Structures are given as structure tokens and as C-alpha cells.
Coordinates of C-alpha atoms and ligand atoms in Angstrom, one line a residue:
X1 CA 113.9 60.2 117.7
X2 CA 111.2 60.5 120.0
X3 CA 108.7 63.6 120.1
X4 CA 110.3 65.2 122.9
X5 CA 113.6 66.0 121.2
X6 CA 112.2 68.5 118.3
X7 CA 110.5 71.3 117.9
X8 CA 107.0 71.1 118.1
X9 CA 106.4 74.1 115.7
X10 CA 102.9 73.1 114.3
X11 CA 101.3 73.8 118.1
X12 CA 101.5 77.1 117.2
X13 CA 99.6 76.7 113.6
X14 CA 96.1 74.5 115.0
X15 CA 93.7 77.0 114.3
X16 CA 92.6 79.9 112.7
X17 CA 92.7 82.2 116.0
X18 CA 96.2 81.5 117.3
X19 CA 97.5 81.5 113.7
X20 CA 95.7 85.4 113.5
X21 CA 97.2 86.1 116.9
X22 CA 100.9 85.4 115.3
X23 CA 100.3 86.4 112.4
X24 CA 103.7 88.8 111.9
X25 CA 102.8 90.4 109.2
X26 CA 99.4 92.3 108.2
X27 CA 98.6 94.4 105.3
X28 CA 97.0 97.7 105.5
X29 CA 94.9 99.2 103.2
X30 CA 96.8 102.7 104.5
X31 CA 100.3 101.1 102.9
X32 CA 98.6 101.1 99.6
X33 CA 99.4 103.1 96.7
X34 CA 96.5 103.3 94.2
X35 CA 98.4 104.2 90.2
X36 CA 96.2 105.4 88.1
X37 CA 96.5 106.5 84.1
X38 CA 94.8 109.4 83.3
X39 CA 94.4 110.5 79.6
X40 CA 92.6 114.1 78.2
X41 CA 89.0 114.4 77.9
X42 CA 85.8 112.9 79.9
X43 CA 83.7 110.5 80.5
X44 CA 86.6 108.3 79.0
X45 CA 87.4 104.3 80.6
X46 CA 89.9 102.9 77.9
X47 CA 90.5 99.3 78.9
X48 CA 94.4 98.2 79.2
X49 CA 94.0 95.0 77.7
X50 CA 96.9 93.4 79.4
X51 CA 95.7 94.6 83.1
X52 CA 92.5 93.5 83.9
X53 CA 90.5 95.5 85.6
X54 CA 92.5 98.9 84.9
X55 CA 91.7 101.3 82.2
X56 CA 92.7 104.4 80.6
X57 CA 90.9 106.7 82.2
X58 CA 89.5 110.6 81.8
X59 CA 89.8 113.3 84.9
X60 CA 86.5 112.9 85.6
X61 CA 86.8 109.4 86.0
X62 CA 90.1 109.4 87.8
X63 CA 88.1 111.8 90.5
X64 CA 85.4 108.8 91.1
X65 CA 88.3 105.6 91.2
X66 CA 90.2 108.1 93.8
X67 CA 87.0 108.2 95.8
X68 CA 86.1 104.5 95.7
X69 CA 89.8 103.6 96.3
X70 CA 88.9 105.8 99.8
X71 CA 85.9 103.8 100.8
X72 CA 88.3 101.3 100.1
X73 CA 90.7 102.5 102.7
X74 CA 93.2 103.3 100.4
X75 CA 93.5 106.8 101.0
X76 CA 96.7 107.2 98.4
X77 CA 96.7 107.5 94.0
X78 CA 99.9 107.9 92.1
X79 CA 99.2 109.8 89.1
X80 CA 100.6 108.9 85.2
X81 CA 99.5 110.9 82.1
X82 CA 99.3 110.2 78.8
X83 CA 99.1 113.4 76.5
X84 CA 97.4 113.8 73.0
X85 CA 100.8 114.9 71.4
X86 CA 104.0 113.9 72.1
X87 CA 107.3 115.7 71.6
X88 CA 111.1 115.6 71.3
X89 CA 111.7 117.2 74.7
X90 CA 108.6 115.8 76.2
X91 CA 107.3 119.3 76.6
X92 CA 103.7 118.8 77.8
X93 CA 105.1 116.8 80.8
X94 CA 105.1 120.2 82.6
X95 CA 102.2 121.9 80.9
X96 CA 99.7 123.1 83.4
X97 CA 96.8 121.8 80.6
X98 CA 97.8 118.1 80.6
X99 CA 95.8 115.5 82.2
X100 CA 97.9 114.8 84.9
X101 CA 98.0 118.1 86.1
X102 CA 94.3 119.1 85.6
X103 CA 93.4 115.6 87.1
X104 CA 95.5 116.4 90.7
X105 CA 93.3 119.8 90.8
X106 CA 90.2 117.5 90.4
X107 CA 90.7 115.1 92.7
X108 CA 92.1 117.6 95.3
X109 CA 89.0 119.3 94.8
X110 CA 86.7 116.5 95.7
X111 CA 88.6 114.4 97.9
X112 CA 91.0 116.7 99.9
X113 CA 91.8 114.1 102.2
X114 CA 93.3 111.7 99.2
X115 CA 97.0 111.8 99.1
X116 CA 98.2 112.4 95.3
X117 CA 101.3 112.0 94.3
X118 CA 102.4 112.4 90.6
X119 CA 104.9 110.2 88.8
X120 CA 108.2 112.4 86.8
X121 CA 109.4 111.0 84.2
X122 CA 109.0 112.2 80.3
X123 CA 108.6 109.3 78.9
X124 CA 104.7 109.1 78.1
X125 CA 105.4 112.7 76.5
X126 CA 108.5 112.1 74.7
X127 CA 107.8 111.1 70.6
X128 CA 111.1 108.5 71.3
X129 CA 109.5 106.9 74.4
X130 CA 112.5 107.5 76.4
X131 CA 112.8 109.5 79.8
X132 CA 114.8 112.1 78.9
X133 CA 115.8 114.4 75.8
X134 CA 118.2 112.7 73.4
X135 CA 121.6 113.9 72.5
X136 CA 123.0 111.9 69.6
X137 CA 122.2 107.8 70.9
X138 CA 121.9 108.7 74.3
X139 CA 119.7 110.3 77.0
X140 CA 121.3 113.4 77.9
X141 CA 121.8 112.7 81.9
X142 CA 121.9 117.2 82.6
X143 CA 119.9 118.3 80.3
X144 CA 117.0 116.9 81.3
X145 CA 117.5 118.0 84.8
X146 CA 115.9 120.8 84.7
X147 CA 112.8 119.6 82.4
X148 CA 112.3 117.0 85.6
X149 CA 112.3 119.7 88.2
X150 CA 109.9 122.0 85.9
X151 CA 107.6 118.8 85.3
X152 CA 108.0 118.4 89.1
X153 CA 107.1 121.7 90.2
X154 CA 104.0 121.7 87.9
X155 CA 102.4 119.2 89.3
X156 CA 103.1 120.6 93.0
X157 CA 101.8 123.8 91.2
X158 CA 98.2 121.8 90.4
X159 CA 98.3 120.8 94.2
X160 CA 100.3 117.4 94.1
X161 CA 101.0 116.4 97.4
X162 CA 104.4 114.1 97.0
X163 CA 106.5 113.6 93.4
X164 CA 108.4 110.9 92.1
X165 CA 110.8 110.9 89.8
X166 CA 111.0 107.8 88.3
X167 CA 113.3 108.8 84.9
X168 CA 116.5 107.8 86.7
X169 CA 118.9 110.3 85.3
X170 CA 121.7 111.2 87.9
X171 CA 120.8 114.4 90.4
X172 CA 117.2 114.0 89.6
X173 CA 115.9 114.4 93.3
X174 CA 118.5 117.1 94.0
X175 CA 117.5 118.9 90.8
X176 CA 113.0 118.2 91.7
X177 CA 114.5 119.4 95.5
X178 CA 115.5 122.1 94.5
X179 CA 113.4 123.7 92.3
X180 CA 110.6 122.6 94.3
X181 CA 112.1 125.1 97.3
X182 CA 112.4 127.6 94.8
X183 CA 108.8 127.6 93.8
X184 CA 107.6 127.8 97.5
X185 CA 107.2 124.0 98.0
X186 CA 109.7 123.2 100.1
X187 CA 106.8 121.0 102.1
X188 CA 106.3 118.4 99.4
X189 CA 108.6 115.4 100.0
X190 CA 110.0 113.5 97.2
X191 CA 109.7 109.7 96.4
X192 CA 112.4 108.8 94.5
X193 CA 112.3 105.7 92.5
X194 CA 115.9 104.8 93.8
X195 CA 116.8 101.3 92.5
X196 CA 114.8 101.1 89.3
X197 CA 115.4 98.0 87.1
X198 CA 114.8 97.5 83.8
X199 CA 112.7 95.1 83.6
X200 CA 110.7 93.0 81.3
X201 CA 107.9 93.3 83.7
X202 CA 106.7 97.1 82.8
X203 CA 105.7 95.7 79.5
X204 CA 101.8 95.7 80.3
X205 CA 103.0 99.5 81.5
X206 CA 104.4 100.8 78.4
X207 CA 100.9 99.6 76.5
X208 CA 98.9 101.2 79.4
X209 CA 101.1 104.6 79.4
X210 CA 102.3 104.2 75.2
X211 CA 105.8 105.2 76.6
X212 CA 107.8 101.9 74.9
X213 CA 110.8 103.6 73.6
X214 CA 111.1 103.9 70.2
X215 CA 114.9 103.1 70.0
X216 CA 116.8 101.1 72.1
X217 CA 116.3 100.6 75.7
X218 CA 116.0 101.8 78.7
X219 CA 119.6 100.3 80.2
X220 CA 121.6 103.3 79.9
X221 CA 119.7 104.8 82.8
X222 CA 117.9 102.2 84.4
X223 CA 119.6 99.3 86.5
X224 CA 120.5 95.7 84.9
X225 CA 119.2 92.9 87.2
X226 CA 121.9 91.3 88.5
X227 CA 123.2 94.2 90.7
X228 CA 122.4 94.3 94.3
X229 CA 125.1 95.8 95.9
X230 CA 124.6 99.0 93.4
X231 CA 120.9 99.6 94.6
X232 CA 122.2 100.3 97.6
X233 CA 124.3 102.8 96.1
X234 CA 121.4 104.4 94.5
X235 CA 119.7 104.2 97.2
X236 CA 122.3 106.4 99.2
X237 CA 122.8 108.7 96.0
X238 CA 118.9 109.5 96.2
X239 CA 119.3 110.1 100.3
X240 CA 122.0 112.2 99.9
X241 CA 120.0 114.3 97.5
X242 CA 117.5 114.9 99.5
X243 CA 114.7 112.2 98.9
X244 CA 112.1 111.7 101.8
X245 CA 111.1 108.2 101.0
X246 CA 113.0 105.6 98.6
X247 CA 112.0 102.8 96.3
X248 CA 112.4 99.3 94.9
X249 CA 110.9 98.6 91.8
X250 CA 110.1 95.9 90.3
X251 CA 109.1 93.9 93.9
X252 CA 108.6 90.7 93.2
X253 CA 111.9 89.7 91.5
X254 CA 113.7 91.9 93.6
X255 CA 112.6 91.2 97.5
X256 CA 115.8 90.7 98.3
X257 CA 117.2 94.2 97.2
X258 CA 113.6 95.3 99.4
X259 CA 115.2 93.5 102.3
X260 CA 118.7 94.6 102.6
X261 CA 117.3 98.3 102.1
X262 CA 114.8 98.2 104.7
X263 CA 117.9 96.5 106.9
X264 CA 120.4 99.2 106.2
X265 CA 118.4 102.5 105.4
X266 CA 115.7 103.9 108.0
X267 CA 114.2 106.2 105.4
X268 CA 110.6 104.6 105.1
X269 CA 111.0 102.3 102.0
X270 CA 108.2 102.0 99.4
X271 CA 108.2 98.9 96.8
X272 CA 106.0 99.0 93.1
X273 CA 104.2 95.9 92.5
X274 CA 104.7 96.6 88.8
X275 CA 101.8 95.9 85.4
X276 CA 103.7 92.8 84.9
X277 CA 103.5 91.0 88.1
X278 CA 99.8 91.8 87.7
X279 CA 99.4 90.6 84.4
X280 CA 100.8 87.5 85.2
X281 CA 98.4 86.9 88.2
X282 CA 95.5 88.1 86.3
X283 CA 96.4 85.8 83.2
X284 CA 96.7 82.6 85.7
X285 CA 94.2 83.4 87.3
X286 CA 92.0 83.6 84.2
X287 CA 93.2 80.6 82.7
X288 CA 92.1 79.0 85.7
X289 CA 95.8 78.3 86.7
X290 CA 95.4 79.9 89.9
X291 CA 93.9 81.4 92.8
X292 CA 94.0 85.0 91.4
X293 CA 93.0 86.9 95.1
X294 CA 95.6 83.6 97.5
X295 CA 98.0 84.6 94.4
X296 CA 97.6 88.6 94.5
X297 CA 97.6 88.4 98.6
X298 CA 100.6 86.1 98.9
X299 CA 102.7 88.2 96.7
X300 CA 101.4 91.5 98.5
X301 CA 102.2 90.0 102.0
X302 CA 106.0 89.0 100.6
X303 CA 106.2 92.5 99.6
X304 CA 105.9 93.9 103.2
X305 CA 107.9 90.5 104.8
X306 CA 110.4 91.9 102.8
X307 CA 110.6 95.5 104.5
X308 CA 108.2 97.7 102.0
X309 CA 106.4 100.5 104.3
X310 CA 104.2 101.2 101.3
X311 CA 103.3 99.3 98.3
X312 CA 102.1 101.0 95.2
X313 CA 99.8 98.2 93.3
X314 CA 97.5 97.8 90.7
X315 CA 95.7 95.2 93.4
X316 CA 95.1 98.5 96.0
X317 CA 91.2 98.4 95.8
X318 CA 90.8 95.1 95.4
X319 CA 93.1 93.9 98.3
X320 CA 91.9 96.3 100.5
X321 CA 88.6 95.0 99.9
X322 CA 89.8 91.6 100.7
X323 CA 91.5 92.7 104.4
X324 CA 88.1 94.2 105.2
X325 CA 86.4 91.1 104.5
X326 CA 88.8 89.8 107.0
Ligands
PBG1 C1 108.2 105.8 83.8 C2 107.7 104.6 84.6 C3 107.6 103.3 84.2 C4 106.9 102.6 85.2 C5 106.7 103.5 86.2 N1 107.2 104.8 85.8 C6 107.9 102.6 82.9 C7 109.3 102.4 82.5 O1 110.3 102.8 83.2 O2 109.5 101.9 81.4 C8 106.5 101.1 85.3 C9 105.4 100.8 86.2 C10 104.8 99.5 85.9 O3 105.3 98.6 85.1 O4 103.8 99.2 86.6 N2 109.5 105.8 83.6

């Protein structure tokens, strides 16, 4: 074979400016979705011992990490609480008092221009851990309906400016749509957390958010890992009921269920670079396995080759701080 019969496809990588000029696929600190955890109280910074660099963290706090993810660039938080007291129906989820709620007032009050959105789900406020009220073994798929749009419409009540219902019981975005009209809101979109697997990689979550279910598991309600073909049913379920943006989460095990949606749905698609695909990173990369920031960049980047229009990761401030760099 002689050099004038293949390719030549390594012209194209000899330095550091033409590679930049192809480079297909750049991450935005604007794509970013910041989570935070916010518990009762103030002046509170719990570490998450399995997350690195994330912590518990009081209103007061959660107001100053908003604003530094902004001079960041990162111009986006997604919201979780953790209450003091937990119940069988997972009542404070909606209570106007609970950190979550109190927390979107504060930040709205001091940094208008960040976006909040607020997670649904009843799980951190459930005594069982599970996202939904239990009838006999199981999560009772109607019933909990309506405790999802209430919990929903509080937050939009605080000043929420997107939900996301991540509890994956069956009508859940019709049931937050429509009780978000009927409160007046009928501007804030929904996120819903269409294909949700369960997935081992949320354990570093359930530590952060103390939501680990106290019976059983979660695969009544949430997706088993081998299906593909149904995400894309969920996916359409959660379009049909009215969501304004859908989601893959985990990511990283799941790119391909990322791709097919961004190929077949135009709805802009978010992905959730979830605790565990952090922990991991951040474990290598203490160990001295890895290249923590390569590792946490090439993982973000295969999100968005994969179709994401938004990521929502732990690695928001931190990345954003990287692309600045340049
Ligand atoms: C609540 C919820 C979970 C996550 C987001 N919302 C936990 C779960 O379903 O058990 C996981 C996020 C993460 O692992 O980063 N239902």
C-alpha cells in the first residue's frame, strides 16, 4: 500500500489550532446544571463524604454557591431538600417552611437572574425512603399523584422557575401540568426525568439526600438497565403529558439511550451526570489513578457527543472553570 491510497486523517490533528478549529463538540458553561442539597438552618456546610467537594448545605449557603456557580457561567441550580422530619406521606415535601422552598425564595432574592429549578420527588421526606406513599408492598402509582403536583406547585409558589419530577410514577407531568395551570403557573415548564434507571450509581445520592429506601427497591417504578427501546417509550409518555424538556439519567452508562433520544425526539434533551459517576472520578482521581479534570472533561464532552442540550453535574463549577481557562 502506498500513502496515496488511504486516508490521511491525522493532517487534520497536527496542531493545537486546527484541532480547536474542528473541534465538533464544545461544552458550555450555559448547558450546565448546578444540583445542590440544601438542608434547614444556617451557616451550615455538611460534607458528603462520598462526593468531594459537595456538601450539605444551609439556605444561606446555597444563596452564595448559586452566586459563585454565576461567576462561573453557570447560570442554572437544581434544588434537593433534606427535611428535619420525615413522614409516611412525605408531607413536608410541599410545606412552604422546608428548606427547599425557603432556599428558591433566597436565591431568587439575590440572584434573580439564576435559573432554579426544584427536583419532585418524596423520597428525602418519606420515613420509607421511597418516592411515593406506600399501599401494602408497593408505591401507590395514583395516590401519589396529587402529593407530586402539590409538592410541585409549592415550589413554583416559592418562585421556582422549572420543576422536575423525578419520582417516576405514571401521569406525573400531566398531574405537576396540571395543577401547575391551576395555581396560575401555567409559564413554568416541566423537566421530566423521563427514562430514569435504577441504578447503582445514585448511591453517593441517597447518602447526600438520606433518601435510601428503607424496604426494597426502587424497580417497581424506576427502569431496569437493559431496556432501551422502553425509554423511548417513556420518553413519548412524558411528551404526551405535557413535558417541555426530557431526560436521561444516569449518562454515562446510558449514552446510547442519550443518542437515540436526541435522534428521534426534538424536545431539547437534558442528561444527569449522577453522585456515582462523580464519586468514581473523584475516588481515581484521589488515589492517583487518574487524571481527575481529562477524566471529568472527557466524560462531560461524551455526554453532549451523545445529544444532551443540558447536563446537570456535580462537576458544573469546576468545568466551567476549566473551559474559561481555555
Ligand atoms: C430522587 C432522585 C434521585 C436522584 C435524583 N433524584 C435518587 C433516586 O432516585 O434514588 C439521583 C441523583 C444522583 O445520583 O446524582 N428520586
Amino acid at each position: 500500500m502506498t500513502s496515496d491510497q488511504y486516508p490521511h486523517l491525522r493532517r487534520l490533528r497536527r496542531n493545537a489550532t486546527l484541532r480547536d478549529m474542528l473541534n465538533e463538540n464544545r461544552l458550555a458553561a450555559s448547558e450546565f446544571i448546578y444540583p445542590m442539597f440544601v438542608v434547614n438552618g444556617s451557616g451550615v456546610r455538611t460534607p458528603i463524604e462520598p462526593m468531594p467537594g459537595i456538601d450539605q448545605i444551609s439556605l444561606d449557603i446555597a444563596v452564595e454557591e448559586a452566586q459563585r456557580a454565576m461567576e462561573a457561567g453557570v447560570k442554572s441550580v437544581l434544588l434537593f431538600g433534606i427535611p428535619d422530619e420525615k413522614d409516611a406521606t412525605g408531607s413536608g415535601a410541599s410545606s412552604p417552611d422546608e428548606a427547599v422552598q425557603r432556599a428558591v425564595q433566597a436565591i431568587k432574592k439575590a440572584s434573580p437572574e439564576t435559573y432554579v429549578i426544584t427536583d419532585v420527588c418524596l423520597c428525602e421526606y418519606t420515613d420509607h425512603g421511597h418516592c411515593g406513599i406506600i399501599n401494602g408492598n408497593d408505591v401507590d402509582n395514583d395516590a401519589t399523584l396529587p402529593l407530586l403536583a402539590q409538592t410541585a406547585v409549592s415550589h413554583a409558589d416559592a418562585g421556582a422557575d422549572m420543576v422536575a419530577p423525578s419520582a417516576m410514577m405514571d401521569g406525573q407531568v400531566a398531574a405537576i401540568r396540571a395543577g401547575l395551570n391551576e395555581a396560575g403557573f401555567s409559564d413554568t415548564p416541566v423537566m421530566g426525568y423521563s427514562a430514569k434507571y435504577a441504578s447503582a450509581f445514585y448511591g453517593p445520592f441517597r447518602i447526600a439526600a438520606d433518601s435510601a429506601p428503607q424496604f426494597g427497591d426502587r424497580r417497581a417504578y424506576q427502569m431496569a438497565p437493559n431496556q432501551g427501546r422502553e425509554a423511548m417509550r417513556e420518553v413519548e409518555a412524558d411528551l404526551d403529558e405535557g413535558a417541555d424538556i426530557i431526560m436521561v439519567k444516569p449518562a454515562l452508562a446510558y449514552l446510547d439511550v442519550i443518542k437515540e433520544a436526541s435522534m428521534r425526539f426534538d424536545t431539547p434533551l437534558a442528561a444527569y451526570n449522577v453522585s456515582g459517576e462523580y464519586s468514581m472520578i473523584a475516588a481515581a482521581g484521589q488515589a492517583g489513578w487518574l487524571d481527575r479534570e481529562r477524566a471529568m472533561m472527557e466524560v462531560l464532552t461524551s455526554i453532549k457527543r451523545a445529544g444532551a442540550d443540558l447536563i446537570i453535574t456535580y462537576s458544573a463549577i469546576e468545568a466551567a472553570e476549566i473551559i474559561a481557562k481555555g
